[in-house]
GROMACS .gro file of N, CA and C in nm:
model
  246
    1HIS      N    1  -0.581   1.591  -0.811
    1HIS     CA    2  -0.641   1.537  -0.691
    1HIS      C    3  -0.659   1.379  -0.703
    2LEU      N    4  -0.596   1.271  -0.708
    2LEU     CA    5  -0.633   1.159  -0.726
    2LEU      C    6  -0.647   1.092  -0.631
    3GLU      N    7  -0.740   0.999  -0.626
    3GLU     CA    8  -0.798   0.946  -0.489
    3GLU      C    9  -0.811   0.769  -0.487
    4ILE      N   10  -0.807   0.753  -0.582
    4ILE     CA   11  -0.809   0.604  -0.602
    4ILE      C   12  -0.698   0.568  -0.715
    5LEU      N   13  -0.611   0.432  -0.655
    5LEU     CA   14  -0.536   0.396  -0.747
    5LEU      C   15  -0.540   0.303  -0.757
    6ASP      N   16  -0.526   0.201  -0.876
    6ASP     CA   17  -0.549   0.045  -0.897
    6ASP      C   18  -0.413   0.009  -0.933
    7LEU      N   19  -0.321  -0.032  -0.893
    7LEU     CA   20  -0.206  -0.075  -0.962
    7LEU      C   21  -0.176  -0.249  -0.939
    8SER      N   22  -0.297  -0.289  -0.946
    8SER     CA   23  -0.286  -0.474  -0.892
    8SER      C   24  -0.269  -0.530  -1.062
    9PHE      N   25  -0.199  -0.652  -0.996
    9PHE     CA   26  -0.173  -0.706  -1.137
    9PHE      C   27  -0.084  -0.670  -1.206
   10ASN      N   28   0.037  -0.578  -1.167
   10ASN     CA   29   0.141  -0.514  -1.237
   10ASN      C   30   0.294  -0.589  -1.210
   11LEU      N   31   0.288  -0.696  -1.110
   11LEU     CA   32   0.440  -0.749  -1.128
   11LEU      C   33   0.559  -0.637  -1.031
   12LEU      N   34   0.472  -0.557  -0.947
   12LEU     CA   35   0.551  -0.472  -0.909
   12LEU      C   36   0.654  -0.502  -0.799
   13THR      N   37   0.777  -0.497  -0.752
   13THR     CA   38   0.818  -0.565  -0.656
   13THR      C   39   0.845  -0.483  -0.531
   14ASP      N   40   0.806  -0.335  -0.565
   14ASP     CA   41   0.838  -0.251  -0.429
   14ASP      C   42   0.732  -0.131  -0.466
   15LEU      N   43   0.697  -0.056  -0.419
   15LEU     CA   44   0.635   0.059  -0.420
   15LEU      C   45   0.705   0.186  -0.458
   16PRO      N   46   0.661   0.255  -0.567
   16PRO     CA   47   0.768   0.344  -0.573
   16PRO      C   48   0.723   0.491  -0.523
   17LEU      N   49   0.843   0.530  -0.474
   17LEU     CA   50   0.869   0.625  -0.377
   17LEU      C   51   0.751   0.785  -0.404
   18GLU      N   52   0.733   0.756  -0.537
   18GLU     CA   53   0.664   0.918  -0.598
   18GLU      C   54   0.543   0.861  -0.512
   19LEU      N   55   0.503   0.753  -0.534
   19LEU     CA   56   0.331   0.739  -0.514
   19LEU      C   57   0.296   0.788  -0.329
   20CYS      N   58   0.398   0.764  -0.288
   20CYS     CA   59   0.387   0.836  -0.139
   20CYS      C   60   0.380   1.002  -0.100
   21GLN      N   61   0.370   1.060  -0.232
   21GLN     CA   62   0.336   1.194  -0.235
   21GLN      C   63   0.187   1.241  -0.279
   22LEU      N   64   0.106   1.107  -0.323
   22LEU     CA   65   0.024   1.142  -0.335
   22LEU      C   66  -0.104   1.213  -0.255
   23ASN      N   67  -0.077   1.317  -0.193
   23ASN     CA   68  -0.139   1.322  -0.018
   23ASN      C   69  -0.299   1.337  -0.055
   24ASN      N   70  -0.402   1.300  -0.154
   24ASN     CA   71  -0.524   1.300  -0.167
   24ASN      C   72  -0.574   1.150  -0.133
   25LEU      N   73  -0.476   1.056  -0.178
   25LEU     CA   74  -0.493   0.936  -0.211
   25LEU      C   75  -0.607   0.839  -0.079
   26LYS      N   76  -0.666   0.809  -0.097
   26LYS     CA   77  -0.746   0.737  -0.028
   26LYS      C   78  -0.779   0.607  -0.038
   27THR      N   79  -0.773   0.520  -0.203
   27THR     CA   80  -0.760   0.375  -0.168
   27THR      C   81  -0.627   0.357  -0.304
   28LEU      N   82  -0.568   0.281  -0.206
   28LEU     CA   83  -0.461   0.202  -0.294
   28LEU      C   84  -0.481   0.095  -0.307
   29ASP      N   85  -0.463  -0.008  -0.426
   29ASP     CA   86  -0.464  -0.143  -0.441
   29ASP      C   87  -0.340  -0.162  -0.515
   30LEU      N   88  -0.252  -0.241  -0.430
   30LEU     CA   89  -0.139  -0.298  -0.485
   30LEU      C   90  -0.143  -0.414  -0.477
   31SER      N   91  -0.269  -0.505  -0.500
   31SER     CA   92  -0.300  -0.655  -0.470
   31SER      C   93  -0.236  -0.774  -0.597
   32HIS      N   94  -0.190  -0.890  -0.577
   32HIS     CA   95  -0.156  -0.952  -0.681
   32HIS      C   96  -0.037  -0.906  -0.794
   33ASN      N   97   0.031  -0.865  -0.670
   33ASN     CA   98   0.207  -0.802  -0.732
   33ASN      C   99   0.318  -0.919  -0.643
   34GLN      N  100   0.445  -0.841  -0.685
   34GLN     CA  101   0.533  -0.926  -0.613
   34GLN      C  102   0.597  -0.824  -0.469
   35ILE      N  103   0.548  -0.749  -0.406
   35ILE     CA  104   0.581  -0.645  -0.328
   35ILE      C  105   0.624  -0.713  -0.202
   36THR      N  106   0.749  -0.691  -0.161
   36THR     CA  107   0.814  -0.737  -0.076
   36THR      C  108   0.794  -0.660   0.089
   37HIS      N  109   0.785  -0.551   0.076
   37HIS     CA  110   0.779  -0.466   0.179
   37HIS      C  111   0.779  -0.331   0.143
   38LEU      N  112   0.722  -0.274   0.279
   38LEU     CA  113   0.647  -0.105   0.227
   38LEU      C  114   0.773  -0.017   0.265
   39PRO      N  115   0.787   0.067   0.233
   39PRO     CA  116   0.888   0.220   0.241
   39PRO      C  117   0.842   0.256   0.380
   40GLU      N  118   0.914   0.320   0.480
   40GLU     CA  119   0.860   0.404   0.578
   40GLU      C  120   0.781   0.491   0.492
   41GLU      N  121   0.792   0.560   0.412
   41GLU     CA  122   0.766   0.685   0.347
   41GLU      C  123   0.571   0.679   0.313
   42ILE      N  124   0.534   0.546   0.340
   42ILE     CA  125   0.402   0.542   0.334
   42ILE      C  126   0.313   0.586   0.427
   43GLN      N  127   0.358   0.667   0.511
   43GLN     CA  128   0.319   0.733   0.666
   43GLN      C  129   0.263   0.849   0.538
   44GLN      N  130   0.327   0.890   0.462
   44GLN     CA  131   0.321   1.033   0.409
   44GLN      C  132   0.183   1.058   0.320
   45LEU      N  133   0.104   0.899   0.319
   45LEU     CA  134  -0.019   0.934   0.264
   45LEU      C  135  -0.142   0.933   0.351
   46SER      N  136  -0.131   1.021   0.396
   46SER     CA  137  -0.234   1.045   0.564
   46SER      C  138  -0.356   1.079   0.517
   47SER      N  139  -0.381   1.040   0.382
   47SER     CA  140  -0.560   1.055   0.366
   47SER      C  141  -0.611   0.921   0.356
   48LEU      N  142  -0.549   0.797   0.323
   48LEU     CA  143  -0.530   0.681   0.268
   48LEU      C  144  -0.637   0.600   0.394
   49ARG      N  145  -0.714   0.559   0.341
   49ARG     CA  146  -0.858   0.502   0.361
   49ARG      C  147  -0.838   0.352   0.366
   50GLU      N  148  -0.822   0.332   0.277
   50GLU     CA  149  -0.798   0.159   0.200
   50GLU      C  150  -0.678   0.101   0.173
   51LEU      N  151  -0.616   0.011   0.187
   51LEU     CA  152  -0.469  -0.013   0.110
   51LEU      C  153  -0.505  -0.156   0.092
   52ILE      N  154  -0.451  -0.232   0.026
   52ILE     CA  155  -0.485  -0.336  -0.037
   52ILE      C  156  -0.377  -0.417  -0.088
   53LEU      N  157  -0.330  -0.496   0.001
   53LEU     CA  158  -0.206  -0.570  -0.047
   53LEU      C  159  -0.225  -0.727  -0.035
   54GLU      N  160  -0.315  -0.731  -0.084
   54GLU     CA  161  -0.359  -0.924  -0.109
   54GLU      C  162  -0.305  -0.965  -0.211
   55GLU      N  163  -0.236  -1.062  -0.174
   55GLU     CA  164  -0.129  -1.189  -0.227
   55GLU      C  165  -0.020  -1.096  -0.329
   56ASN      N  166   0.078  -1.077  -0.229
   56ASN     CA  167   0.200  -1.013  -0.231
   56ASN      C  168   0.301  -1.103  -0.189
   57LYS      N  169   0.375  -1.081  -0.158
   57LYS     CA  170   0.512  -1.109  -0.077
   57LYS      C  171   0.559  -1.068   0.046
   58ILE      N  172   0.479  -0.963   0.127
   58ILE     CA  173   0.564  -0.946   0.257
   58ILE      C  174   0.542  -0.991   0.335
   59SER      N  175   0.685  -0.993   0.399
   59SER     CA  176   0.726  -1.068   0.526
   59SER      C  177   0.718  -1.021   0.677
   60TYR      N  178   0.743  -0.852   0.667
   60TYR     CA  179   0.705  -0.779   0.779
   60TYR      C  180   0.655  -0.711   0.736
   61LEU      N  181   0.569  -0.580   0.834
   61LEU     CA  182   0.460  -0.469   0.847
   61LEU      C  183   0.610  -0.357   0.878
   62SER      N  184   0.596  -0.203   0.784
   62SER     CA  185   0.647  -0.111   0.803
   62SER      C  186   0.597  -0.064   0.940
   63VAL      N  187   0.684   0.035   0.986
   63VAL     CA  188   0.651   0.090   1.122
   63VAL      C  189   0.540   0.201   1.041
   64GLY      N  190   0.587   0.264   0.926
   64GLY     CA  191   0.514   0.365   0.856
   64GLY      C  192   0.352   0.337   0.880
   65LEU      N  193   0.327   0.230   0.847
   65LEU     CA  194   0.150   0.201   0.860
   65LEU      C  195   0.109   0.265   0.990
   66CYS      N  196   0.156   0.230   1.087
   66CYS     CA  197   0.136   0.286   1.208
   66CYS      C  198   0.091   0.424   1.232
   67GLN      N  199   0.155   0.505   1.089
   67GLN     CA  200   0.141   0.656   1.127
   67GLN      C  201  -0.025   0.684   1.028
   68LEU      N  202  -0.070   0.570   0.958
   68LEU     CA  203  -0.149   0.594   0.865
   68LEU      C  204  -0.282   0.585   0.951
   69ILE      N  205  -0.357   0.750   1.032
   69ILE     CA  206  -0.413   0.747   1.148
   69ILE      C  207  -0.569   0.736   1.042
   70ASN      N  208  -0.573   0.764   0.908
   70ASN     CA  209  -0.721   0.805   0.841
   70ASN      C  210  -0.766   0.593   0.773
   71LEU      N  211  -0.664   0.523   0.814
   71LEU     CA  212  -0.673   0.404   0.742
   71LEU      C  213  -0.777   0.313   0.795
   72GLU      N  214  -0.878   0.286   0.719
   72GLU     CA  215  -0.979   0.223   0.826
   72GLU      C  216  -0.982   0.043   0.746
   73LYS      N  217  -0.938   0.038   0.642
   73LYS     CA  218  -0.946  -0.126   0.546
   73LYS      C  219  -0.778  -0.152   0.538
   74LEU      N  220  -0.692  -0.230   0.579
   74LEU     CA  221  -0.572  -0.282   0.545
   74LEU      C  222  -0.581  -0.464   0.507
   75ASP      N  223  -0.622  -0.478   0.376
   75ASP     CA  224  -0.606  -0.627   0.349
   75ASP      C  225  -0.493  -0.653   0.311
   76LEU      N  226  -0.414  -0.768   0.400
   76LEU     CA  227  -0.320  -0.862   0.405
   76LEU      C  228  -0.311  -0.955   0.353
   77ARG      N  229  -0.410  -1.020   0.296
   77ARG     CA  230  -0.435  -1.194   0.312
   77ARG      C  231  -0.326  -1.228   0.203
   78SER      N  232  -0.286  -1.357   0.200
   78SER     CA  233  -0.227  -1.391   0.120
   78SER      C  234  -0.070  -1.370   0.100
   79ASN      N  235   0.006  -1.359   0.191
   79ASN     CA  236   0.108  -1.290   0.211
   79ASN      C  237   0.220  -1.360   0.309
   80GLN      N  238   0.360  -1.311   0.326
   80GLN     CA  239   0.467  -1.427   0.359
   80GLN      C  240   0.488  -1.363   0.496
   81LEU      N  241   0.372  -1.327   0.622
   81LEU     CA  242   0.391  -1.269   0.767
   81LEU      C  243   0.396  -1.392   0.816
   82THR      N  244   0.440  -1.387   0.928
   82THR     CA  245   0.511  -1.504   1.008
   82THR      C  246   0.427  -1.471   1.189
   0.00000   0.00000   0.00000
């Protein structure tokens, strides 16, 4: 029943789809990686309250983010959003 997962500073280029099956996850820190986009499957993280994506290379947002109804904090600082 993993609730907090910190994968910051790991040079990830995308979010492994297996992570989207962690239904009890409340905090996911993916900051300081090389992620360019989030998969639609991110919507499966229905318990997620905090998603930290600071310092990545994200240029657009996935529609799946809108399905995260429990999300309270979304950190997108220092990405490539326009």
